[in-house]
XYZ file of C-alpha atoms in Angstrom:
273
model
C 103.768 -57.550 14.585
C 106.086 -55.684 17.758
C 109.530 -57.211 17.066
C 109.269 -55.593 13.229
C 108.238 -52.268 14.002
C 111.876 -52.141 15.798
C 113.979 -54.147 14.115
C 116.017 -51.213 13.965
C 117.332 -52.264 17.623
C 117.038 -55.744 17.200
C 120.171 -56.380 15.308
C 121.801 -59.680 14.864
C 124.960 -58.507 17.186
C 122.552 -57.991 19.916
C 119.942 -61.169 19.585
C 123.537 -63.108 19.178
C 124.448 -61.718 22.445
C 121.266 -62.328 24.272
C 121.362 -66.341 22.910
C 124.737 -67.192 22.987
C 124.514 -66.969 27.488
C 121.518 -68.464 27.377
C 122.945 -70.529 29.410
C 125.145 -68.805 31.940
C 124.154 -67.461 35.323
C 121.375 -64.593 36.896
C 124.112 -62.342 37.219
C 125.520 -62.217 33.740
C 122.378 -62.708 31.597
C 121.194 -58.974 33.959
C 125.072 -57.906 32.732
C 124.698 -58.258 29.778
C 121.002 -56.818 29.377
C 122.457 -53.772 31.080
C 125.330 -53.603 28.397
C 123.608 -54.121 25.423
C 120.015 -52.359 26.476
C 122.482 -48.882 27.324
C 124.342 -49.152 24.380
C 120.761 -48.580 22.110
C 120.249 -45.749 24.807
C 123.465 -44.228 23.454
C 123.854 -45.142 19.489
C 120.155 -43.495 19.858
C 121.080 -40.262 21.692
C 122.610 -37.404 20.438
C 121.566 -35.652 17.175
C 123.967 -34.988 14.182
C 125.769 -31.831 14.724
C 127.562 -31.314 12.083
C 128.725 -27.824 12.896
C 130.912 -26.735 15.517
C 131.407 -23.177 17.100
C 133.757 -21.929 19.626
C 132.540 -19.911 22.825
C 133.984 -16.556 21.554
C 131.112 -16.721 18.417
C 127.823 -16.656 20.404
C 127.717 -12.792 20.879
C 123.608 -13.394 21.735
C 125.507 -15.440 25.629
C 128.436 -12.787 26.345
C 128.778 -11.082 28.976
C 127.011 -7.919 29.610
C 123.415 -9.115 31.462
C 122.572 -10.318 28.278
C 118.790 -12.415 27.302
C 120.880 -15.649 29.982
C 121.395 -12.801 32.613
C 119.685 -15.132 35.138
C 119.343 -14.139 38.970
C 122.393 -12.246 40.662
C 124.487 -13.088 37.730
C 124.166 -16.912 38.456
C 123.018 -17.079 34.728
C 125.462 -17.914 31.694
C 125.985 -14.432 30.436
C 128.157 -14.316 33.525
C 130.178 -17.176 32.782
C 130.683 -16.099 28.896
C 131.563 -12.774 30.805
C 134.653 -14.189 32.026
C 134.018 -13.042 35.161
C 134.398 -15.667 37.188
C 136.597 -17.515 39.175
C 137.873 -19.420 42.259
C 137.568 -15.676 44.279
C 135.291 -14.493 42.908
C 131.904 -16.320 41.371
C 129.170 -15.051 42.564
C 127.305 -15.907 46.098
C 124.556 -18.362 46.186
C 124.692 -19.701 42.731
C 123.539 -23.448 42.793
C 122.737 -26.696 40.912
C 123.131 -30.138 40.789
C 124.893 -32.342 38.665
C 123.051 -35.294 36.147
C 124.804 -37.761 38.384
C 122.380 -36.030 41.419
C 118.823 -36.136 39.504
C 119.380 -39.643 37.920
C 120.405 -41.015 41.076
C 117.009 -39.243 42.324
C 113.800 -40.001 40.521
C 111.772 -39.446 43.337
C 112.871 -35.920 42.772
C 112.920 -36.012 39.228
C 109.276 -37.461 39.165
C 108.102 -34.165 40.023
C 108.942 -32.560 36.523
C 108.754 -35.392 34.213
C 107.187 -39.478 34.393
C 110.824 -41.350 35.171
C 108.966 -44.315 33.359
C 109.892 -47.866 34.571
C 112.913 -49.238 35.274
C 114.356 -52.402 32.780
C 113.004 -55.722 34.832
C 116.061 -57.621 33.631
C 117.974 -55.504 35.588
C 116.547 -54.341 38.339
C 115.146 -56.231 41.490
C 112.654 -54.824 44.435
C 115.501 -54.681 46.647
C 118.390 -52.743 44.514
C 118.439 -48.829 43.555
C 116.740 -48.698 40.265
C 118.926 -46.729 37.893
C 118.530 -48.921 34.689
C 115.756 -46.865 32.682
C 117.114 -49.146 28.913
C 114.225 -50.317 27.550
C 114.762 -54.423 26.754
C 113.150 -55.425 23.759
C 111.117 -58.180 23.109
C 113.009 -61.111 22.146
C 115.479 -60.565 25.123
C 112.446 -59.643 27.346
C 111.133 -63.466 26.295
C 114.695 -65.412 26.589
C 114.803 -63.778 29.819
C 111.912 -64.910 31.137
C 112.548 -68.645 29.534
C 115.790 -68.576 32.052
C 113.458 -67.210 34.781
C 110.778 -70.039 34.747
C 113.298 -72.556 34.874
C 112.859 -71.722 38.842
C 109.413 -69.900 39.607
C 109.763 -70.585 43.213
C 113.096 -68.607 43.271
C 112.352 -65.935 40.638
C 108.401 -65.032 40.992
C 108.956 -62.003 41.379
C 111.142 -60.973 38.246
C 108.236 -63.322 36.306
C 105.618 -61.463 37.655
C 107.618 -57.676 36.438
C 108.698 -59.217 33.586
C 105.670 -60.232 32.471
C 104.124 -56.542 33.156
C 106.758 -55.303 31.153
C 106.250 -57.697 28.119
C 102.687 -56.756 28.084
C 103.751 -53.120 28.074
C 105.913 -53.357 24.995
C 104.150 -55.787 23.171
C 100.745 -53.218 23.826
C 102.961 -50.142 22.687
C 105.742 -51.331 20.536
C 107.592 -48.034 19.135
C 107.365 -46.740 22.889
C 105.539 -43.732 21.506
C 103.356 -43.549 24.880
C 103.111 -44.197 28.214
C 103.907 -45.667 31.036
C 107.811 -46.256 28.992
C 108.809 -42.041 30.624
C 108.146 -38.495 29.505
C 110.401 -38.193 25.782
C 113.075 -35.446 25.643
C 111.360 -34.811 22.348
C 108.486 -34.156 25.205
C 110.003 -30.783 26.351
C 113.034 -29.887 24.216
C 110.987 -30.081 21.269
C 112.240 -32.182 17.936
C 115.207 -32.593 17.114
C 117.314 -32.696 19.586
C 117.709 -37.030 19.879
C 118.316 -38.763 16.637
C 116.034 -41.421 18.614
C 112.456 -39.496 19.262
C 111.793 -42.347 21.947
C 114.884 -41.606 24.185
C 113.501 -39.873 27.982
C 114.631 -38.014 29.918
C 115.747 -40.930 32.551
C 118.217 -42.122 29.792
C 119.232 -38.896 28.890
C 120.482 -37.926 32.600
C 122.304 -41.580 32.576
C 124.580 -40.815 29.681
C 126.902 -38.764 31.173
C 129.935 -39.707 31.762
C 130.671 -40.394 34.875
C 130.318 -43.660 36.573
C 128.292 -45.895 36.180
C 128.667 -45.304 32.041
C 126.811 -46.451 29.397
C 128.775 -48.489 26.697
C 131.181 -46.574 23.676
C 129.003 -45.859 20.479
C 129.200 -42.590 18.225
C 132.511 -41.694 19.918
C 131.266 -42.307 23.793
C 128.534 -41.198 26.021
C 126.489 -37.997 25.394
C 126.546 -35.608 28.493
C 125.153 -32.822 26.526
C 122.093 -34.689 26.783
C 122.705 -35.391 30.749
C 123.112 -32.079 31.632
C 120.832 -30.551 29.366
C 118.423 -32.705 31.310
C 119.794 -32.157 34.623
C 119.705 -28.328 33.656
C 115.864 -28.373 33.261
C 115.563 -29.720 36.713
C 117.987 -27.500 38.333
C 116.238 -24.598 36.974
C 112.665 -26.095 37.932
C 114.556 -26.882 41.347
C 116.138 -23.995 42.422
C 114.342 -21.673 40.498
C 115.745 -18.552 38.431
C 117.691 -16.539 40.814
C 119.641 -19.430 42.333
C 119.935 -21.494 38.967
C 120.196 -18.730 36.564
C 117.684 -19.908 34.119
C 113.617 -20.450 34.405
C 112.170 -23.937 32.798
C 111.183 -22.709 29.726
C 114.843 -20.229 29.350
C 116.943 -24.198 29.772
C 114.496 -25.620 27.163
C 115.473 -22.218 24.740
C 119.643 -22.064 25.268
C 119.383 -26.161 24.670
C 117.101 -25.882 21.411
C 119.289 -22.807 19.792
C 122.820 -25.071 20.677
C 122.357 -28.448 20.934
C 122.560 -29.315 16.749
C 124.978 -26.383 16.206
C 127.470 -26.387 19.499
C 126.799 -29.061 21.632
C 130.159 -28.993 23.170
C 129.233 -25.459 23.682
C 126.313 -25.969 25.463
C 127.844 -28.648 27.595
C 130.398 -26.276 28.425
C 127.749 -24.233 29.715
C 125.458 -26.528 31.415
C 128.139 -28.550 33.067
C 129.497 -25.304 34.468
C 125.959 -24.199 35.965
C 124.927 -27.523 36.905
C 128.392 -27.792 39.431
C 128.130 -25.277 41.510
C 125.862 -27.379 44.533
């Protein structure tokens, strides 16, 4: 059964949280669903990284126009050389933050498949901003509540039933339509949960709305890695400083050994909008 296959994300606390609010308002149910689903995304986010290195210990990224030089000196080598400041930062270098990309799914869709939004927290009028995945139990309980007023909730009922069909057909979330996995672009081993998607990664940044705390907090390195990939696609190497394949190489080389250093590099590059 699908629920058994996903037992790792359906613990007793989450089940009790949803069931305990069964008699609450739609807003309360949706808020609880959003927190619970995003908690699962976060807890399956960043792969374990036992070794933390320092920026100065990475000669491959140091200044001098090395492998990661980038066009117009926009790449990591310029950042590492210490030649940037508010007065002499290279001109023409651009990047956009995870906060931009996560709220522009239409543009992200040019580079990967975003997947559907959580039907428990999205409406036909609001901007869709929640790509977390509810469990079959949560969605079934939510449908029971919606069916108490079918006339009012007909649209949500339709969307939830459609999503429930996808969950039952793909219990391990390893097939469409749930979105391009982070691992499909950056390879396995970068996240603990192989089903973490690119859109979910973008929402693990440290800007509002925040995902819930867990494993020390959000995983901004995943968010900045996904944003860097989008920036490389959108701006090109000459303006962003890295080509898409170079972003992948950089992330793979550092994300499990020096995630904080990687986050610092990509955060700087992504905030040059």
